[in-house]
Amino acid sequence: MLSCLFLINCSEPTSYTFTNQRELNFNANWRFFEGNIALAKNTEFDDSSWEVVRLPHDYSVTDQVIQDSVHIGPFDKNLKDGKDVGYLRGGTAWYRKKLSLSKQNKDKQVILHFDGAQTETILWVNGKKVGEHVYGYTPFYFDITSFLYKDKSNSIALKVNSKEQSSRWFTGAGLYRDVHISYVNPIHFEHWATQITTSLASKNEAVVNIDTEILNTTDKPSKVEVVCEIYRNQEKVLNRSRDTLINISAQDKNELAFSIKLLEPELWSPEHPYVYTAKLTLIKGERVIDEQLQTFGIRSLHFSAETGFLLNGKQQLLKGACIHHDNGLLGAVSFPKAEERRVKLLKENGFNAVRTAHNPPSEAFLNACDRIGIMVIDEAFDMWLEPKKPNGYSNNFKAYWKRDITHMVLRDRNHPSVIMWSIGNEIKERVDSSGIEIAKNLIHTIKELDQTRPVTQGVNTFWDHPGREWPETAPAFELLDVAGYNYKFDRYEEDHKDFPDRIMYGSESMPNQSFENWELVKKLPYVIGDFVWTGMDYLGESGIAHSTYQTKKEIEDTFTMPWPWYVAWCGDIDIIGNKKPQSFYRDVLWERSNLELLVHEPIPKGTYEVLHYWGWPKESKSWNWSGNENKALQVSVYTNYPEVRLELNGKVVGSKKITEADKLTATFMVPYQPGELKAIGLKDGKEYSKSLKTTKKATVLQLQASNDSIQKNGDLVFIKVSAVDEHGDVVPNNHSKVKVRINGDVQLLAAGNASPFVEGSIQDDTFSLYQGKGLIVIRSKATEGEVTVTAISQSMDRAEAKINIF
């Protein structure tokens, strides 16, 4: 390995004539067929009748060909274990595409990059099998150079198979993440070989270490040199260094290390998510032969039981959200704009960290976390050798675990947002000798690739092994740098007595126990955070957060709910991006708000509301309860104030002092009358208030677009739909049908609402509002110009949104 230290003043980069052809977007013009056709791998196969799609693409959320009482939109009521996956199908499908090499690329290596495919994927080029990949969440790539014709068109064919009974939650199906293609010279920077770390990160200076590999695939030795530049804001060069000549043997590789000192660096944190770019240029003679851009952040991580988690020397309490990978109505597709929106929603609702439960996320998601400022626990697996589903990854773990964990770490190790690696969740064999050996191998592999982050795992109580007791988890925890406790906050203090050096966090917790969890995070320095299940609603594990009305106060043991439930319903944020009631409580808990007011729906006489484990009471920010006049409704006031008073139409209903035992909650029973319900917080002689008002009848639809202009060729616009009254207030009990009309050349990707129940297609032009709200998502095509989206309802005035596509 060659190693150099550069302490060089800023200068302008030399201008080189070179066109970078690394990781070019390869999403357009794929042909798709759902079904299994063995001959589709062949070059001469006629796919002219197949559908043309632009990736990312998830065929599981497209409407079923047959529509009847069983097949409703994309949903299959009779799908085996349908409750697990939201009644959304998998199955076999094919993707095909043509590729012709330009003159400048005929002598280059050609590499196809897949950020993920669901689930088992086989690639053929010109009828010859190139390789396969079996895990739906890890990135992979193939060098297809030797399979290509230089002077005629090439056929690329992929078969994907998303098997039934392979997952505990919705996975999606198909090429649901980005695909890229690279054309590189025979001497080039090795893919994923560049690692950027900071051995010193302070306000005054930073030492940035850049390790990379140069690969020579020719039969001759060569001399090359490398230019390294670091950019800020993609404009100003902060540092520039040029290495001496490097000799590379034929069919060999050289490792190269740079250490660059930067003065007064911008440190990455959730509050200040600053991202740098390193540009590596490979030069042979006077010609640039390769160029690589790599983003990174400058920050320091420190974990200990004494001081907790320190980011850049300052304590950070992890306000965490567990999240699955889907994007709600869009299915599993990981459009960069959708991933960015999801990260923004989490940040806007108070979260500063996510756990990617229970699999590696998309590259687009991590890029968004880097830019927006969300810390990430990057998780690898939900199962090892012991299965949770008969067709799950456990069948392939033994053969592919090392490749998958390697690909995850290599792709993700330069993301400043990633602060921990997780090797698994609720692993069945976690304390058995076989599981201990697997954990050791996983940890060893990770540490070989990245020594800058701790390794963790989400460990659960032995509900899966009746008769075992919690203390038997010790062998699993002993291997970990940081211990993830799933639903076991009651063991923190007791375990600390026996293991005083153990660093802990709540890797999963229930929304209705958020107070208890967060109090311990604040109190105990060795408990560094809490991750609620979940930050956002997701498809599958249908109805695990349900509540029911029963005549006895007994816990509801049904894990999932039957049709028509298809959403888990446990998220702080619903599947179209709106706050749910537990999110308002969390705002008070995290002191983002000091007062919130919610009302429970009328409870049937003679019954009790019984919550399932992840459930939350059926309350909302609504004072629209027509038909329930004079009936007592339960009103919850969540507050940090020591005392609250409740008024209805200017008359005092009652007041309460808040004690620690109340867990930030004051509850009142209020006979319903339309008008204004007001909660008033009292502190130090001052009053602070929030109110709910009975709205008028909805008279007009309202559209709010996320952007008024987007780029052509696959960009997205999210359009919120609301039913509002004459004052512009959302009418929360409006469930009107809405028709979508589009004037312009765009794709309607989704139109629907946040209801946990199946209502029909989520991609056609008609849907119902839920609690007065809905969502429309459109995607640009190749055409520029203005597009008009119109929402129409029989009972309200229509609304328009105009989008410019450039």
Tab-separated table of N, CA and C in Angstrom, residues 26 90 125 175 188 228 232 303 337 432 446 449-451 486 503 562 702 712 741 765:
chain	number	residue	atom	x	y	z
A	26	PHE	N	-29.790	3.757	-15.758
A	26	PHE	CA	-30.146	2.717	-16.726
A	26	PHE	C	-31.597	2.276	-16.510
A	90	GLY	N	-46.647	-11.593	-5.128
A	90	GLY	CA	-45.288	-11.631	-5.652
A	90	GLY	C	-45.328	-12.373	-6.979
A	125	VAL	N	-27.276	-12.377	-20.395
A	125	VAL	CA	-26.891	-11.455	-21.457
A	125	VAL	C	-26.654	-12.272	-22.714
A	175	LEU	N	-37.821	-5.080	-10.073
A	175	LEU	CA	-36.658	-4.184	-10.013
A	175	LEU	C	-37.104	-2.871	-9.363
A	188	HIS	N	-8.716	1.159	-13.729
A	188	HIS	CA	-9.760	1.995	-13.126
A	188	HIS	C	-9.784	1.823	-11.613
A	228	CYS	N	-6.390	13.919	-6.091
A	228	CYS	CA	-7.472	13.887	-5.106
A	228	CYS	C	-7.881	15.309	-4.764
A	232	ARG	N	-16.568	21.458	-1.473
A	232	ARG	CA	-17.641	21.866	-0.585
A	232	ARG	C	-18.671	22.598	-1.428
A	303	PHE	N	-19.013	5.902	21.910
A	303	PHE	CA	-20.032	5.218	22.687
A	303	PHE	C	-19.420	4.688	23.976
A	337	LYS	N	-37.053	10.866	-4.932
A	337	LYS	CA	-37.940	11.904	-4.391
A	337	LYS	C	-38.825	11.338	-3.279
A	432	ASP	N	-27.922	-19.733	20.865
A	432	ASP	CA	-27.450	-21.102	20.642
A	432	ASP	C	-26.006	-21.074	20.144
A	446	ILE	N	-17.682	-7.571	9.198
A	446	ILE	CA	-17.932	-6.131	9.238
A	446	ILE	C	-16.685	-5.374	9.666
A	449	LEU	N	-14.053	-4.685	7.180
A	449	LEU	CA	-14.396	-3.693	6.169
A	449	LEU	C	-14.547	-2.292	6.739
A	450	ASP	N	-14.905	-2.197	8.004
A	450	ASP	CA	-15.126	-0.891	8.629
A	450	ASP	C	-14.937	-1.002	10.140
A	451	GLN	N	-13.982	-0.294	10.654
A	451	GLN	CA	-13.710	-0.318	12.085
A	451	GLN	C	-14.138	0.973	12.771
A	486	ASN	N	-35.239	-5.184	22.438
A	486	ASN	CA	-36.578	-5.131	21.865
A	486	ASN	C	-37.618	-5.298	22.963
A	503	ILE	N	-23.634	-0.889	26.868
A	503	ILE	CA	-24.328	0.270	26.313
A	503	ILE	C	-25.638	-0.239	25.720
A	562	PRO	N	-57.778	-9.672	10.032
A	562	PRO	CA	-58.142	-10.248	8.731
A	562	PRO	C	-58.487	-9.172	7.711
A	702	GLN	N	-59.137	20.930	-2.007
A	702	GLN	CA	-57.911	21.725	-1.981
A	702	GLN	C	-56.737	20.819	-2.355
A	712	LYS	N	-38.139	16.289	-16.289
A	712	LYS	CA	-38.703	15.208	-17.088
A	712	LYS	C	-37.962	13.893	-16.805
A	741	ARG	N	-58.341	13.910	-12.856
A	741	ARG	CA	-58.164	14.103	-14.294
A	741	ARG	C	-56.825	14.776	-14.522
A	765	ASP	N	-57.841	6.258	-11.261
A	765	ASP	CA	-58.104	7.689	-11.116
A	765	ASP	C	-59.244	8.021	-10.169
